[in-house]
Coordinates of C-alpha atoms in Angstrom, one line a residue:
M84 CA -1.6 -2.7 2.8
K85 CA -2.6 -6.2 3.8
R86 CA -2.9 -6.7 7.4
T87 CA -1.1 -10.0 7.3
R88 CA -0.1 -11.6 10.9
L89 CA 2.4 -14.6 11.4
K90 CA 1.9 -16.2 14.7
R91 CA 5.0 -16.1 17.1
R92 CA 5.9 -18.5 19.8
G93 CA 5.3 -17.8 23.8
G94 CA 2.7 -16.5 25.9
L95 CA 1.5 -12.9 25.6
G96 CA 3.1 -9.9 28.0
R97 CA 1.4 -7.9 30.7
I98 CA 1.2 -5.0 27.9
A99 CA -0.3 -7.5 25.2
E100 CA -2.8 -9.0 27.3
R101 CA -4.2 -6.0 28.3
L102 CA -4.5 -4.7 24.3
V103 CA -6.5 -8.0 24.0
W104 CA -8.7 -7.5 26.7
L105 CA -9.6 -4.2 26.0
A106 CA -10.0 -5.0 22.0
N107 CA -12.3 -7.7 23.0
G108 CA -14.5 -5.1 25.4
I109 CA -15.0 -2.9 22.3
A110 CA -15.7 -5.7 20.1
E111 CA -18.6 -7.1 22.6
S112 CA -19.9 -3.7 23.5
G113 CA -23.4 -3.8 23.2
S114 CA -23.9 0.5 23.0
R115 CA -22.6 3.6 22.0
V116 CA -22.2 4.6 25.5
E117 CA -20.3 1.5 26.4
D118 CA -18.1 1.9 23.2
R119 CA -16.8 5.3 24.6
Y120 CA -15.2 4.0 27.7
W121 CA -13.5 1.2 25.7
E122 CA -12.3 3.8 23.1
Q123 CA -11.0 6.0 26.0
Q124 CA -9.1 3.2 27.6
L125 CA -7.9 1.6 24.5
S126 CA -6.7 5.0 23.2
T127 CA -5.1 6.0 26.1
A128 CA -3.0 2.8 26.3
I129 CA -2.3 2.6 22.4
D130 CA -0.8 6.1 22.6
E131 CA 1.4 5.2 25.6
H132 CA 2.8 2.2 24.0
L133 CA 3.7 4.1 20.8
A134 CA 5.6 6.6 22.9
D135 CA 7.3 4.0 24.6
D136 CA 8.1 2.3 21.4
E137 CA 6.5 -0.6 22.2
E138 CA 6.4 -2.3 19.1
E139 CA 6.6 -5.9 20.2
A140 CA 3.8 -5.8 22.6
L141 CA 1.6 -4.2 19.9
N142 CA 2.4 -6.9 17.5
A143 CA 1.8 -9.3 19.9
A144 CA -1.4 -8.5 20.8
L145 CA -2.6 -8.4 16.9
D146 CA -0.8 -11.8 16.5
H147 CA -3.0 -13.3 19.2
L148 CA -6.3 -11.9 18.1
Y149 CA -5.8 -12.5 14.3
S150 CA -6.2 -16.4 14.8
T151 CA -8.6 -16.3 17.9
E152 CA -11.0 -13.5 17.7
P153 CA -11.0 -11.6 14.3
R154 CA -13.7 -8.8 15.0
A155 CA -11.3 -7.7 18.3
Y156 CA -8.4 -7.9 15.9
D157 CA -10.2 -5.5 13.4
E158 CA -10.9 -3.0 16.1
L159 CA -7.4 -3.2 17.4
A160 CA -5.8 -2.8 14.2
D161 CA -8.0 0.1 13.3
F162 CA -7.3 1.6 16.6
I163 CA -3.6 1.5 16.2
E164 CA -3.5 2.5 12.8
S165 CA -5.3 5.6 13.8
R166 CA -3.6 6.2 16.9
A167 CA -0.3 6.1 14.7
E168 CA -1.1 8.4 12.1
C169 CA -2.6 11.1 14.1
A170 CA 0.7 11.1 16.3
A171 CA -1.0 9.2 19.2
G172 CA -2.3 12.1 20.9
A173 CA 0.6 14.6 20.9
F174 CA -1.3 17.6 20.0
A175 CA -3.6 18.9 22.6
T176 CA -6.3 21.6 20.6
H177 CA -5.8 20.1 17.2
D178 CA -6.3 17.0 15.0
V179 CA -3.6 16.1 13.3
V180 CA -3.1 13.1 10.7
L181 CA -0.3 11.8 8.5
V182 CA -1.4 11.9 4.8
A183 CA -0.4 9.7 1.8
A184 CA -0.8 11.0 -1.7
P185 CA 0.3 7.6 -3.5
V186 CA 1.5 7.5 -6.9
L187 CA 1.4 4.4 -9.2
A188 CA 4.0 4.3 -11.7
W189 CA 5.8 2.1 -14.4
S190 CA 8.8 2.4 -16.9
R191 CA 11.6 0.8 -18.7
Y192 CA 14.0 2.7 -16.8
R193 CA 14.3 3.3 -12.9
I194 CA 11.7 4.6 -11.2
P195 CA 13.3 7.6 -9.4
A196 CA 12.7 7.8 -5.3
S197 CA 13.8 11.7 -4.9
N198 CA 14.0 15.1 -3.4
I199 CA 11.2 17.5 -4.0
P200 CA 12.4 20.9 -5.7
P201 CA 10.8 23.7 -3.7
A202 CA 9.0 25.0 -6.7
V203 CA 7.2 21.5 -7.3
L204 CA 6.3 21.5 -3.4
A205 CA 4.9 25.0 -3.5
N206 CA 2.7 23.9 -6.5
L207 CA 1.7 20.6 -4.9
R208 CA 0.7 22.5 -1.6
V209 CA -1.6 24.6 -3.7
H210 CA -3.4 21.9 -5.4
L211 CA -3.8 19.9 -2.3
Q212 CA -5.5 22.6 -0.4
A213 CA -7.7 23.9 -3.3
H214 CA -9.0 20.1 -4.1
V215 CA -8.2 17.6 -1.5
L216 CA -8.2 19.5 2.1
A217 CA -10.9 21.4 3.7
K218 CA -10.9 25.1 4.1
G219 CA -8.4 26.5 6.3
A220 CA -6.3 23.1 6.9
R221 CA -2.9 23.7 8.0
L222 CA -0.3 21.4 5.9
A223 CA 3.1 20.2 5.9
L224 CA 4.6 18.3 2.8
A225 CA 7.9 16.2 3.3
D226 CA 10.3 17.2 0.5
F227 CA 10.9 13.7 -0.5
L228 CA 9.1 11.2 -2.9
F229 CA 9.4 8.0 -1.1
S230 CA 9.5 4.4 -2.3
P231 CA 8.0 1.5 -0.1
D232 CA 11.4 0.7 1.3
Q233 CA 11.7 4.3 2.8
L234 CA 8.4 4.6 4.5
P235 CA 8.4 4.4 8.3
Q236 CA 8.7 0.9 9.4
G237 CA 6.3 -0.1 12.1
Y238 CA 3.4 1.4 14.1
C239 CA 5.7 3.3 16.2
A240 CA 8.2 4.7 13.8
T241 CA 5.0 5.8 12.0
A242 CA 3.5 7.7 15.0
E243 CA 6.9 9.3 15.5
F244 CA 7.2 10.5 11.9
A245 CA 3.3 11.9 12.0
K246 CA 4.6 13.9 15.3
V247 CA 7.5 15.4 13.4
L248 CA 5.4 16.2 10.3
G249 CA 2.2 17.2 12.4
T250 CA 4.6 19.8 14.3
A251 CA 5.4 21.5 10.8
A252 CA 1.4 21.0 10.2
M253 CA 0.8 23.3 13.3
D254 CA 3.4 25.9 11.7
N255 CA 1.9 25.5 8.0
H256 CA 5.8 24.8 7.0
D257 CA 7.0 22.0 5.2
L258 CA 9.4 19.6 6.4
R259 CA 13.0 19.1 4.7
I260 CA 13.8 15.1 4.8
D261 CA 17.2 14.0 5.8
T262 CA 18.2 11.5 3.2
E263 CA 21.7 10.4 4.7
G264 CA 21.3 6.6 5.3
M265 CA 18.0 6.1 3.6
P266 CA 17.5 2.5 2.3
E267 CA 18.2 1.8 -1.3
T268 CA 14.8 1.4 -3.4
A269 CA 14.7 -1.9 -5.3
Q270 CA 14.1 -1.8 -8.9
F271 CA 10.5 -2.9 -10.5
L272 CA 9.1 -2.3 -13.9
S273 CA 6.1 -1.2 -11.8
D274 CA 6.0 0.3 -8.2
T275 CA 4.3 3.0 -6.0
R276 CA 6.1 6.6 -4.8
Y277 CA 4.6 8.2 -2.0
L278 CA 3.8 12.0 -1.5
L279 CA 3.6 12.3 2.6
A280 CA 1.7 15.1 4.5
A281 CA 0.7 16.0 7.6
V282 CA -2.7 18.2 7.9
A283 CA -4.0 19.8 11.4
V284 CA -7.3 21.5 11.6
P285 CA -8.9 22.6 15.5
R286 CA -10.3 19.3 17.0
G287 CA -13.5 18.2 15.9
E288 CA -13.2 20.3 12.3
A289 CA -13.5 18.8 8.5
L290 CA -9.9 17.8 7.5
F291 CA -10.9 16.8 4.0
R292 CA -12.7 18.8 1.0
W293 CA -15.1 15.7 0.7
Q294 CA -16.3 16.6 4.3
E295 CA -17.7 20.0 3.2
D296 CA -21.3 20.1 1.9
D297 CA -20.4 21.0 -1.7
G298 CA -17.3 18.5 -1.8
S299 CA -17.0 15.0 -3.3
R300 CA -14.2 12.2 -3.1
D301 CA -14.9 11.6 -7.0
T302 CA -14.7 15.3 -7.6
A303 CA -11.2 15.8 -5.5
R304 CA -9.8 12.4 -7.2
D305 CA -10.4 13.9 -10.6
Q306 CA -8.9 17.0 -9.6
W307 CA -6.0 15.6 -8.0
R308 CA -5.0 13.5 -11.0
T309 CA -5.2 16.1 -13.2
Q310 CA -3.6 19.2 -11.6
G311 CA -1.3 17.0 -8.9
G312 CA -0.4 14.5 -11.6
A313 CA 0.9 17.8 -14.0
C314 CA 3.1 18.5 -10.9
L315 CA 4.4 14.7 -10.2
A316 CA 5.2 14.0 -13.6
P317 CA 8.5 16.0 -14.2
L318 CA 9.7 14.2 -10.8
L319 CA 9.3 10.8 -12.5
P320 CA 10.7 11.2 -16.2
G321 CA 10.3 8.5 -18.3
C322 CA 7.4 6.9 -16.3
A323 CA 3.7 6.5 -16.9
I324 CA 1.7 7.5 -13.7
D325 CA -1.4 7.4 -12.3
L326 CA -2.5 9.1 -8.7
V327 CA -4.5 7.3 -5.9
L328 CA -6.6 10.0 -3.8
P329 CA -4.8 11.2 -0.7
E330 CA -6.3 10.4 2.5
S331 CA -5.0 9.1 5.8
Y332 CA -1.9 7.2 5.8
F333 CA -2.8 3.7 6.3
A334 CA -6.4 4.0 4.2
A335 CA -4.2 5.5 1.2
S336 CA -1.3 2.7 1.2
R337 CA -4.2 0.1 1.1
A338 CA -5.7 1.9 -1.6
A339 CA -2.6 1.7 -3.4
D340 CA -1.9 -1.8 -2.4
K341 CA -5.4 -2.6 -4.2
D342 CA -5.3 -0.1 -7.3
S343 CA -1.5 -1.4 -7.9
R344 CA -2.5 -4.9 -8.8
P345 CA -4.6 -4.1 -12.0
Y346 CA -2.1 -1.2 -12.6
S347 CA 0.7 -3.9 -12.5
V348 CA -1.0 -5.9 -15.3
R349 CA -1.5 -3.2 -17.6
A350 CA 2.0 -2.0 -17.1
S351 CA 3.1 -5.6 -18.1
V352 CA 1.2 -5.6 -21.1
A353 CA 2.2 -2.5 -22.1
Y354 CA 5.9 -2.9 -21.7
L355 CA 5.6 -6.1 -23.9
G356 CA 4.3 -4.5 -26.3
T357 CA 7.0 -1.9 -26.8
A358 CA 10.1 -4.6 -25.5
L359 CA 8.5 -7.0 -27.8
E360 CA 7.0 -5.1 -30.4
T361 CA 4.1 -7.5 -30.3
P362 CA 0.7 -6.6 -29.8
A363 CA -1.6 -7.4 -26.7
A364 CA -3.3 -9.8 -29.2
N365 CA -0.4 -11.9 -29.7
L366 CA 0.6 -12.4 -25.9
R367 CA -1.2 -15.5 -23.8
A368 CA -1.3 -15.2 -19.9
V369 CA -1.2 -18.1 -17.6
I370 CA -2.9 -17.3 -14.3
A371 CA -2.4 -19.5 -11.0
P372 CA -3.1 -19.7 -7.4
F373 CA 0.3 -19.8 -5.1
W374 CA -0.1 -21.3 -1.5
D375 CA 1.7 -21.2 1.6
R376 CA -0.2 -22.6 4.5
Q377 CA -3.2 -20.8 3.0
L378 CA -3.5 -19.2 -0.5
E379 CA -1.5 -15.8 -0.9
E380 CA -1.5 -14.7 -4.4
Y381 CA -1.9 -15.2 -7.6
R382 CA 1.0 -15.2 -10.2
V383 CA 0.4 -14.5 -13.9
G384 CA 3.0 -16.1 -16.2
I385 CA 2.8 -14.2 -19.9
T386 CA 4.1 -15.9 -23.1
V387 CA 4.2 -14.8 -26.5
R388 CA 1.4 -16.9 -28.5
G389 CA 3.1 -20.0 -30.2
S390 CA 6.0 -20.1 -27.7
E391 CA 6.0 -21.9 -24.6
Q392 CA 8.8 -19.4 -22.8
V393 CA 7.4 -17.2 -20.2
V394 CA 9.0 -13.7 -20.6
H395 CA 7.5 -11.8 -17.9
G396 CA 5.2 -12.2 -15.0
V397 CA 3.0 -10.1 -12.5
V398 CA 2.1 -10.8 -8.6
W399 CA -1.5 -10.1 -7.6
P400 CA -1.5 -10.6 -3.7
L401 CA -4.3 -11.3 -1.8
L402 CA -5.7 -8.0 0.2
G403 CA -7.7 -7.7 3.2
A404 CA -10.2 -10.2 3.9
E405 CA -9.8 -11.8 0.4
D406 CA -9.3 -15.8 0.5
D407 CA -9.6 -18.6 -1.8
S408 CA -13.5 -17.9 -2.1
T409 CA -12.7 -14.7 -3.7
D410 CA -12.8 -15.0 -7.3
C411 CA -9.7 -13.1 -7.8
A412 CA -8.8 -15.3 -11.2
A413 CA -11.7 -13.6 -12.8
Q414 CA -10.7 -10.1 -12.0
I415 CA -7.3 -10.4 -13.6
E416 CA -8.8 -12.4 -16.8
A417 CA -11.2 -9.0 -16.6
V418 CA -8.0 -6.9 -16.5
L419 CA -6.0 -8.9 -19.2
R420 CA -9.1 -8.5 -21.5
E421 CA -9.4 -5.0 -21.0
C422 CA -5.6 -4.8 -22.2
G423 CA -6.3 -6.9 -25.1
V424 CA -5.0 -10.1 -24.3
N425 CA -7.7 -12.8 -25.0
D426 CA -5.6 -15.7 -24.5
I427 CA -5.9 -16.8 -21.1
V428 CA -4.9 -19.7 -19.2
H429 CA -6.3 -20.9 -16.0
L430 CA -4.5 -23.4 -13.7
D431 CA -6.2 -24.9 -10.4
H432 CA -3.2 -26.7 -9.0
Q433 CA -2.1 -25.3 -5.9
F434 CA 1.4 -24.0 -6.6
P435 CA 3.9 -23.3 -3.5
L436 CA 5.4 -19.7 -3.2
E437 CA 8.8 -20.3 -5.0
Y438 CA 11.4 -17.9 -5.8
C439 CA 14.7 -17.9 -7.9
D440 CA 17.7 -18.9 -5.4
D441 CA 19.9 -16.7 -7.4
C442 CA 18.1 -13.4 -7.7
G443 CA 15.0 -13.8 -5.4
A444 CA 12.4 -13.2 -8.2
P445 CA 9.2 -14.9 -8.0
M446 CA 8.6 -17.9 -10.0
Y447 CA 5.7 -17.6 -12.4
P448 CA 3.6 -20.6 -14.3
S449 CA 3.8 -21.6 -17.7
P450 CA 1.5 -23.0 -20.2
E451 CA 2.6 -26.9 -19.3
G452 CA 1.6 -26.3 -15.8
E453 CA 5.3 -25.8 -14.7
V454 CA 6.8 -23.0 -12.3
V455 CA 9.4 -21.2 -14.0
H456 CA 11.5 -18.3 -14.5
A457 CA 10.5 -15.4 -16.4
E458 CA 13.1 -14.7 -19.2
M459 CA 13.1 -12.2 -22.0
P460 CA 14.1 -13.7 -25.7
E461 CA 17.8 -13.2 -25.9
D462 CA 17.6 -11.0 -28.8
R463 CA 15.2 -8.5 -26.7
A464 CA 17.2 -8.8 -23.2
E465 CA 18.2 -5.2 -22.0
Q466 CA 19.6 -4.1 -18.5
M467 CA 15.7 -4.0 -17.1
P468 CA 13.6 -4.8 -14.4
R469 CA 13.5 -8.4 -13.9
H470 CA 9.7 -8.9 -12.8
L471 CA 6.7 -6.4 -11.3
H472 CA 6.3 -5.0 -8.0

């Protein structure tokens, strides 16, 4: 997930000021010995504020550093994420981490977010312990496949969820999720679902299979895609799926955000090939940059060759350190060509971030250089998702 900050009005409070000071201290440190001092101070402070639900102060410190001290911002963001996903030091004798196993999915139908039956949960447990986790790691799985709207919102909520799931991991038991009042899931053609787990090991021992001498990330990823994918596929009927390597919560979420961009392009081309009964070679893609105060994303309007009507669109958001010097347009073109789309138009105009007033869908670039609503032809229109996530 992209770390994007929106500057807020007003001065910093006492808590945020101290966090800024500590983050600057570690950013300017000149030795590992000094690092350890700042790390201990910063970890203790963040654990306190997560436990006290000081979400606003944490965000205020990040907002301040984002525009003034990029290196200190990265240090503080790393520490806050790490302490949140590790349950803010709630466990004295063990290292506990919240783990996400993202699933990329696309479908002509609604992509489910649903409870996971006990038998499927048991199979997922077996494959995670065999292929992803270190030997002897304790594990707790949440028995629900979450949509992005249903994940813990904010650092403090993440720390609390990690604590609850981590407690279950200490007992090597799975966790039942109460779905009462859970947010509704928005409907998209392409979206991500999250299997959440907590892993517990004695302090200082390996958490993941690739930390062991005979393990590797590539092997873990391949085995999980094969074995975990077979377990998860029945939970997502009518969906094409691809699995992202399970790892710590924020790292896995960012990996899913990155992988979902080319996945959404491929999903769009595949969907249009089926819905319009047309090969990829008969599609035309229009790629354009969309700006707010800075470049925020690229959008791709897709037409059928010979027509100017934009029938579908894809959003390719900028992530992490990407900016207008990053050649995202070339990356998008490469994915389109892999899919068989060769008629590609690049527009250099800085388009505004416009959305439909009626349905909220993004507006997409047309071959004429206008920003328009994506509309399927009337004879092909169905009750389908209006745009890609």
